[in-house]
XYZ file of C-alpha atoms in Angstrom:
556
model
C 87.443 129.396 120.332
C 91.082 129.398 121.460
C 91.427 127.380 124.976
C 94.678 129.017 126.803
C 96.204 127.842 130.032
C 93.661 128.111 133.034
C 93.707 131.383 134.481
C 94.794 132.184 138.569
C 92.099 130.819 140.688
C 90.725 133.994 141.669
C 88.028 133.421 139.418
C 86.375 131.770 141.551
C 86.908 133.986 144.205
C 89.489 131.283 145.785
C 92.749 130.595 147.000
C 94.977 128.336 145.959
C 94.803 126.091 149.066
C 91.349 125.783 149.163
C 91.216 123.707 145.544
C 93.941 121.320 146.462
C 93.269 118.157 148.661
C 95.361 115.541 150.331
C 95.117 112.062 148.443
C 93.277 109.535 150.485
C 94.018 105.875 149.961
C 92.448 104.172 147.243
C 88.681 103.230 148.656
C 88.113 99.219 148.334
C 84.968 97.234 148.189
C 84.223 93.689 148.958
C 81.590 91.018 149.670
C 79.811 89.539 152.892
C 80.158 85.745 152.178
C 77.319 84.460 154.311
C 76.820 80.338 154.207
C 73.255 79.804 155.643
C 72.035 78.120 153.201
C 72.355 74.451 152.041
C 72.273 74.898 148.218
C 75.645 76.933 148.072
C 79.049 75.936 146.056
C 82.323 74.795 147.710
C 84.800 77.528 148.792
C 87.599 76.550 145.788
C 84.473 76.750 143.131
C 83.906 80.342 145.242
C 87.074 81.491 145.109
C 87.697 81.349 141.316
C 84.330 83.741 141.325
C 85.596 85.991 143.245
C 88.679 86.303 140.963
C 86.763 86.456 137.782
C 84.724 89.409 139.294
C 88.027 90.789 140.608
C 86.514 91.183 144.408
C 89.726 91.824 146.469
C 87.965 91.782 149.937
C 85.791 89.256 151.802
C 84.137 89.300 155.145
C 82.763 86.053 156.616
C 80.969 86.020 160.347
C 83.179 83.280 161.644
C 86.371 81.565 161.495
C 85.080 78.854 158.698
C 88.042 77.024 158.019
C 87.491 75.522 154.261
C 86.803 79.594 153.671
C 90.111 80.420 155.749
C 92.125 77.632 153.657
C 90.738 78.395 150.042
C 91.830 82.285 150.361
C 94.922 81.533 151.126
C 97.940 81.962 148.615
C 95.202 84.477 146.218
C 96.094 87.458 147.669
C 92.390 88.229 148.703
C 91.786 89.727 152.221
C 89.636 88.754 154.744
C 88.220 90.183 157.849
C 86.497 87.049 160.003
C 85.061 87.427 162.977
C 84.478 86.354 166.609
C 80.769 85.625 167.377
C 78.424 86.872 169.666
C 78.565 84.334 171.813
C 82.203 84.304 172.525
C 82.185 87.912 173.394
C 81.847 87.502 176.771
C 84.673 84.577 177.505
C 87.106 86.887 175.419
C 85.891 90.191 177.438
C 86.849 88.578 180.837
C 89.687 86.222 179.998
C 93.117 87.639 177.774
C 94.076 84.108 177.955
C 90.733 82.966 176.157
C 91.326 85.821 173.868
C 95.139 85.293 172.954
C 94.100 81.491 172.445
C 91.174 82.404 170.085
C 93.549 84.581 167.548
C 96.454 81.570 168.148
C 93.746 79.150 166.753
C 91.609 80.877 164.341
C 94.077 84.177 163.107
C 97.923 83.395 163.518
C 97.321 79.883 162.212
C 96.706 81.053 158.889
C 98.711 84.221 158.606
C 100.069 85.247 156.201
C 99.061 82.571 153.557
C 95.547 83.573 154.125
C 95.615 87.750 154.413
C 93.574 88.082 157.024
C 93.458 91.869 157.792
C 90.524 92.067 160.042
C 88.827 90.610 162.855
C 85.103 91.611 163.724
C 84.314 91.082 167.199
C 80.939 90.618 167.386
C 78.164 92.057 165.009
C 75.730 94.654 165.899
C 75.814 93.866 169.565
C 74.059 97.245 170.327
C 71.168 95.408 168.834
C 71.105 91.633 168.612
C 73.217 91.446 172.338
C 72.314 94.350 173.917
C 73.109 92.200 177.720
C 77.038 92.207 175.937
C 77.146 95.889 175.516
C 79.661 96.661 178.588
C 81.924 93.865 177.104
C 82.193 94.912 174.055
C 85.582 97.202 173.942
C 87.177 94.761 176.738
C 86.482 92.182 174.103
C 88.241 93.992 171.353
C 91.305 95.114 173.846
C 92.092 91.596 174.974
C 91.870 90.703 170.696
C 93.735 93.778 170.175
C 96.524 92.737 172.657
C 96.672 89.513 171.572
C 97.208 90.590 168.171
C 100.300 92.826 169.573
C 101.937 89.669 171.655
C 101.851 87.645 168.398
C 103.294 91.265 166.144
C 100.282 91.262 164.448
C 98.512 93.965 165.477
C 100.412 96.147 162.398
C 98.872 94.077 159.921
C 95.283 93.038 161.347
C 92.685 95.729 162.516
C 90.322 95.281 165.516
C 86.601 96.667 164.799
C 82.993 95.916 165.516
C 80.183 96.331 163.351
C 77.437 98.705 164.612
C 74.019 98.675 163.103
C 73.211 102.220 161.755
C 69.821 102.039 163.948
C 72.677 102.839 166.612
C 71.732 106.541 165.854
C 69.099 108.529 167.234
C 68.873 111.112 164.719
C 70.367 110.571 161.224
C 68.963 113.562 159.471
C 69.788 116.350 159.039
C 73.493 114.684 159.442
C 75.108 117.477 161.253
C 72.497 116.998 163.696
C 73.132 112.982 164.596
C 74.060 111.565 167.641
C 74.219 108.209 168.763
C 71.198 106.442 170.757
C 71.359 106.728 174.911
C 71.494 103.940 175.480
C 74.898 103.054 174.024
C 76.189 106.754 174.736
C 78.397 105.509 177.624
C 79.980 102.605 175.428
C 80.728 105.002 172.653
C 83.410 107.300 173.823
C 85.632 104.010 174.803
C 84.875 102.542 171.790
C 85.812 105.533 169.868
C 89.024 106.005 171.640
C 89.828 102.401 171.251
C 89.554 103.044 167.330
C 90.941 106.349 167.136
C 94.064 104.810 169.134
C 94.632 101.575 167.415
C 93.906 103.448 163.724
C 91.091 100.630 163.021
C 87.968 101.520 160.960
C 84.565 102.438 162.845
C 82.139 99.822 161.055
C 78.569 100.089 160.259
C 76.037 98.365 158.761
C 73.597 100.043 156.732
C 70.875 99.434 154.145
C 69.468 102.879 152.296
C 66.764 101.142 150.725
C 65.073 100.465 154.546
C 64.719 104.722 154.833
C 62.907 104.491 151.327
C 60.365 101.666 152.415
C 59.867 103.736 155.443
C 59.373 107.055 153.625
C 58.554 106.436 149.656
C 56.828 110.262 149.677
C 60.067 111.956 150.682
C 63.102 110.003 149.337
C 62.988 109.053 145.721
C 64.179 106.020 143.778
C 67.026 107.837 142.456
C 68.153 109.463 145.538
C 68.716 106.231 147.291
C 69.832 104.336 144.063
C 72.915 106.911 142.732
C 71.016 107.748 140.193
C 70.804 112.164 139.090
C 68.386 113.818 141.214
C 68.388 117.286 142.415
C 69.280 115.910 145.937
C 68.751 117.063 149.748
C 70.268 119.727 151.730
C 71.335 119.641 154.971
C 70.081 123.665 155.601
C 72.805 123.791 158.948
C 75.898 123.047 157.159
C 74.863 124.034 153.562
C 75.845 120.425 152.097
C 74.039 118.784 149.520
C 73.760 115.258 149.401
C 73.177 113.312 145.925
C 73.005 109.869 147.506
C 71.049 108.487 150.563
C 73.924 106.314 151.194
C 76.213 109.813 151.698
C 73.896 111.379 153.895
C 73.736 108.420 155.857
C 77.753 107.961 156.182
C 77.922 111.591 156.943
C 75.670 111.394 159.825
C 78.060 108.608 161.464
C 80.757 110.765 160.997
C 79.143 113.891 163.109
C 77.816 110.980 165.660
C 81.333 109.948 166.049
C 82.291 113.395 166.267
C 80.253 114.382 168.947
C 81.399 111.352 171.278
C 84.222 113.203 172.456
C 84.254 117.302 173.036
C 87.383 117.900 171.297
C 86.300 116.505 168.309
C 83.391 118.376 168.462
C 85.257 121.716 167.945
C 86.899 119.610 165.082
C 83.530 118.716 163.294
C 81.718 121.999 163.678
C 84.695 123.860 162.176
C 85.457 121.465 159.457
C 81.977 120.870 158.634
C 82.307 116.843 159.187
C 83.317 115.057 162.668
C 85.132 111.703 163.527
C 87.600 112.158 159.832
C 90.499 111.163 161.982
C 89.020 107.765 161.957
C 88.258 105.098 158.858
C 84.477 104.712 158.205
C 83.872 101.075 156.711
C 80.324 100.154 155.947
C 80.562 96.256 156.766
C 77.285 95.722 155.126
C 75.558 97.550 152.299
C 73.319 95.967 150.172
C 69.845 95.698 148.356
C 67.518 92.886 148.527
C 66.350 92.260 144.118
C 62.875 91.460 145.689
C 59.704 93.323 145.282
C 59.873 97.320 145.695
C 63.956 97.325 145.564
C 63.829 95.158 141.821
C 66.692 93.690 140.442
C 66.914 97.388 138.153
C 67.007 99.168 141.274
C 69.778 96.774 142.884
C 71.961 97.007 140.111
C 71.707 100.839 140.226
C 72.486 101.040 143.657
C 75.530 98.486 144.140
C 77.201 99.726 141.164
C 76.530 103.293 142.483
C 77.952 102.298 145.636
C 81.138 100.748 144.389
C 81.516 103.755 142.293
C 80.952 105.921 145.180
C 83.653 103.893 147.080
C 86.360 103.696 144.537
C 85.944 107.364 143.211
C 86.336 108.620 146.792
C 90.215 108.785 145.836
C 91.140 106.268 143.866
C 90.728 107.832 140.009
C 91.814 111.349 138.690
C 88.531 112.570 137.523
C 86.889 111.169 140.591
C 89.523 113.370 142.748
C 88.178 116.207 141.093
C 84.926 115.260 141.954
C 85.462 115.335 145.603
C 87.791 118.008 145.594
C 85.185 119.867 143.801
C 82.219 119.019 145.852
C 84.108 119.914 149.137
C 84.924 123.311 147.658
C 82.037 123.798 146.565
C 79.603 122.817 149.778
C 78.431 119.090 148.800
C 78.839 115.886 150.123
C 82.522 114.494 149.974
C 81.831 110.750 149.427
C 80.821 107.515 151.480
C 82.903 105.221 153.547
C 86.245 104.377 152.747
C 85.802 100.917 152.102
C 82.606 98.690 151.959
C 81.288 95.094 152.097
C 78.690 94.403 149.904
C 75.965 92.239 151.615
C 75.768 89.620 150.604
C 77.682 87.295 148.083
C 74.791 84.601 147.597
C 71.328 84.559 147.980
C 70.807 82.139 151.202
C 67.889 79.890 151.802
C 68.276 79.393 155.055
C 68.233 82.906 156.222
C 65.285 83.789 158.345
C 63.481 86.802 159.279
C 61.121 88.390 156.056
C 61.782 87.387 152.861
C 63.828 90.181 151.821
C 66.742 88.019 153.877
C 67.058 85.554 151.393
C 67.429 87.713 148.413
C 70.172 90.195 148.922
C 72.699 88.001 146.710
C 74.622 89.083 144.141
C 74.487 85.753 142.856
C 72.478 83.140 142.771
C 73.808 79.459 144.294
C 74.585 78.599 140.726
C 77.126 81.237 140.440
C 74.789 83.396 138.016
C 74.764 86.842 138.691
C 71.173 88.345 139.987
C 72.073 91.187 138.215
C 75.045 93.085 136.662
C 77.936 94.039 138.417
C 81.339 95.818 137.595
C 83.550 95.595 140.230
C 86.162 96.997 138.720
C 84.282 100.499 137.667
C 80.989 100.695 139.324
C 78.967 103.204 137.534
C 79.063 107.287 137.227
C 79.054 109.273 140.496
C 75.228 110.515 141.112
C 74.900 113.776 139.794
C 72.094 116.388 140.165
C 69.427 116.418 137.796
C 69.126 119.344 135.153
C 66.714 122.000 135.848
C 65.439 124.240 138.457
C 68.274 127.181 137.917
C 70.817 128.117 135.201
C 74.216 129.768 134.716
C 74.469 132.162 132.242
C 77.420 134.478 130.724
C 76.813 138.364 131.860
C 77.266 140.656 128.154
C 78.067 143.365 130.709
C 81.335 141.551 131.325
C 82.806 142.101 128.177
C 84.567 139.649 125.623
C 87.904 139.436 127.224
C 86.528 138.096 130.910
C 84.155 135.918 129.330
C 86.857 134.432 127.073
C 89.410 134.306 130.152
C 86.289 132.851 132.352
C 85.462 130.620 129.387
C 88.687 128.624 129.423
C 89.278 128.395 133.198
C 85.763 126.488 132.931
C 87.057 124.027 130.274
C 90.048 123.657 131.869
C 88.353 123.032 135.117
C 85.996 120.129 134.757
C 83.539 121.300 132.050
C 82.736 119.503 128.787
C 83.554 122.175 126.017
C 83.179 119.754 123.067
C 79.900 120.662 121.791
C 81.197 124.416 121.331
C 84.230 123.462 119.416
C 84.349 124.198 115.938
C 81.851 122.349 113.724
C 80.381 120.886 116.717
C 76.857 120.975 117.645
C 76.328 124.076 119.507
C 79.271 125.654 118.242
C 76.760 128.204 116.329
C 75.814 131.248 117.312
C 79.783 131.888 117.189
C 79.572 134.348 119.992
C 81.756 134.664 123.629
C 78.879 135.504 125.021
C 77.107 132.263 123.573
C 79.928 130.031 124.740
C 80.496 131.084 127.792
C 76.572 130.322 128.759
C 77.392 126.847 127.904
C 80.304 126.463 129.398
C 79.580 128.112 132.589
C 76.049 125.865 132.920
C 78.044 122.895 132.400
C 79.978 124.043 134.933
C 77.459 125.131 137.475
C 75.579 122.027 136.842
C 78.540 119.350 137.366
C 79.150 121.220 140.513
C 75.369 121.019 142.100
C 74.821 124.282 141.140
C 76.220 125.469 144.221
C 76.119 129.269 143.720
C 79.946 130.014 144.141
C 80.157 127.298 140.951
C 78.372 130.236 138.753
C 80.649 133.339 140.191
C 83.386 133.658 137.390
C 84.365 137.157 139.058
C 80.900 138.372 138.079
C 81.415 137.402 134.874
C 77.797 135.173 135.438
C 74.470 135.163 137.154
C 71.986 132.180 138.181
C 68.942 132.387 136.799
C 65.491 130.563 137.332
C 63.517 130.904 134.062
C 65.133 128.072 131.483
C 67.603 130.249 129.092
C 68.154 129.687 125.402
C 70.883 127.413 126.131
C 72.080 124.856 122.881
C 71.573 121.297 124.163
C 74.105 118.810 122.451
C 71.931 116.107 123.039
C 68.245 117.686 121.874
C 66.824 116.500 119.190
C 67.228 118.616 115.871
C 66.540 118.281 112.060
C 67.803 120.012 109.089
C 65.187 120.861 106.078
C 65.146 123.038 103.016
C 63.979 126.537 102.742
C 61.150 126.983 99.974
C 62.107 130.746 99.577
C 65.328 130.094 98.084
C 63.732 128.829 95.050
C 63.704 125.381 92.994
C 67.568 126.307 91.289
C 69.039 126.696 94.219
C 67.647 123.728 96.172
C 68.517 121.415 93.278
C 72.004 122.657 93.199
C 72.138 121.606 97.217
C 70.334 118.594 97.132
C 72.928 117.660 94.297
C 75.506 118.411 96.725
C 74.656 116.471 99.698
C 73.438 113.520 97.602
C 77.090 113.484 96.395
C 78.950 113.756 99.629
C 77.342 111.393 101.825
C 73.642 111.483 102.254
C 71.727 108.506 101.534
C 69.561 109.590 98.946
C 68.043 106.226 97.965
C 64.454 106.577 99.768
C 63.888 110.139 97.413
C 64.190 108.232 94.713
C 61.652 107.326 92.203
C 59.265 104.394 93.525
C 61.790 104.997 96.833
C 59.845 105.247 100.494
C 59.941 108.930 100.835
C 59.882 110.170 97.159
C 56.717 111.157 97.572
C 55.803 114.252 97.650
C 57.575 114.705 94.796
C 58.498 118.564 95.044
C 62.566 120.320 95.530
C 61.621 121.187 99.121
C 60.487 117.607 100.263
C 63.095 115.831 98.839
C 66.213 118.627 99.646
C 64.607 118.436 103.190
C 65.181 114.981 102.998
C 69.029 114.784 101.926
C 69.427 117.724 103.861
C 68.684 116.435 107.264
C 70.558 112.644 106.278
C 73.713 114.825 105.424
C 73.229 116.952 108.761
C 72.364 113.804 110.863
C 75.316 112.040 109.739
C 77.503 114.487 110.354
C 77.309 115.086 113.964
C 74.372 117.684 113.784
C 76.831 120.889 113.400
C 75.566 123.865 112.760
C 77.660 124.141 109.631
C 76.176 120.633 108.236
C 73.108 122.677 107.815
C 73.950 125.255 105.628
C 73.993 124.713 102.019
C 74.480 128.343 101.081
C 71.732 129.331 103.053
C 69.481 126.784 101.543
C 69.144 124.486 104.683
C 67.812 125.367 108.265
C 67.914 123.577 111.802
C 64.550 123.388 113.453
C 63.738 121.467 116.808
C 60.379 119.778 116.002
C 59.849 116.842 113.863
C 59.389 117.777 110.565
C 57.364 114.961 107.765
C 57.278 115.053 104.530
C 54.168 113.362 103.503
C 54.338 109.845 104.778
C 58.166 110.097 105.807
C 59.313 110.510 108.818
C 62.757 112.507 109.399
C 65.107 110.930 111.677
C 67.214 112.513 114.559
C 70.350 110.662 116.210
C 69.905 112.523 119.566
């Protein structure tokens, strides 16, 4: 099978501009550094922990001077907070807001890279009496930054609880609660005017706990699953987090009439405002468990970084947008929280969100640089197969395109596990289906200009990961089996177990000994079809054979 340059994009029935999207700024992941505990390490030690784990952003809930000073000259970005208790005075007095900015921000910048100010925290939930004062306080803080010429470097926003949404599923129907509708237009206008992000605190595990019959563990922890479809838009979501982030975008898009049109035309609202997950976490306790939290947090990191940071994930995101699935979560995220905090109030989970114990040992392994693979659909339910009626020329052209646009075709190269049968239909089916599964099983991912069809009963497609064995064919006779057996043992097969006295010597027959040697050679050579030929004396099987009490092994 020759792989040539990709064909024109008309194979998928789309034009060139539809496949290429402008590159967004790279996503970034930080942590929330809470201090509601009496056993935490000193700030200088924590900064070393941050550096060891390549953590580049931190959010704190106040303006703790020890923390701010410890982060000086480290290059780590810091978001500080004006607490709810000070919000009313900042709203009513521009001079008070300016003094607060001077004392708590300007004094430390730029030695400490303060890049954001959170005005209040979940005001709509925890301090609803201040709803009408929220945006005035933000405007006064913004004006104070502008007067000090810091407004370009430091953005002002406010963390909004996900419960601010009245409807979140379907994402395209999401709207904010009636009691905050009067505040949201001013808030969205302020963020759009200043280029600041809309910040949302979101905890997908809570939705799972509330409805475990309909929300799977795989769906909320970024593990492979079949996804959920918003049937109004056709978007398929492979993580609850992505669905929740899109719900926020749609709700933002509905705040102003002009943006509603943008939302309906583009499929997602609020795209002109960056979206930051200001708190997103998982408590390693009881139901979520450390294992689930590990999957969730690493998946979140990959999701956020992959929205634009690597070419591999750019391809995934572009394909997802093209094929009608969700395009990713927030542009940045702060994981809650850095440490378990033993003085937190509320239910027991509040004290178990930490990525690290107070002794700075990890609760579970987290890779802040890469995370883990982006969510993908689970295999099964439908497949994409080549149409023999298309002819070898069209199949080869479409096959080359699929292999050049994301399908993993390594298994159908000469000598590889799925090279046989060496036909255009078999190779094209393998490549088409791989591309189809990777792109969410969207119908447009199985078009190939009429060279493929979707089927709903599992076809005979070679699975390179399926266990398989090579066994001897008794009908070729002892002479041919002995010759092939001698060849295998002389070309890399480990035949010690079938020597007299070896564990697989019995039964002492040519078929048994040849099967052992053939299979050992086959497994050592990547289970390539050609490694189970032996001049017609060997045959590949997919059920585990047995030689007396000796079970043949497969390295699948």
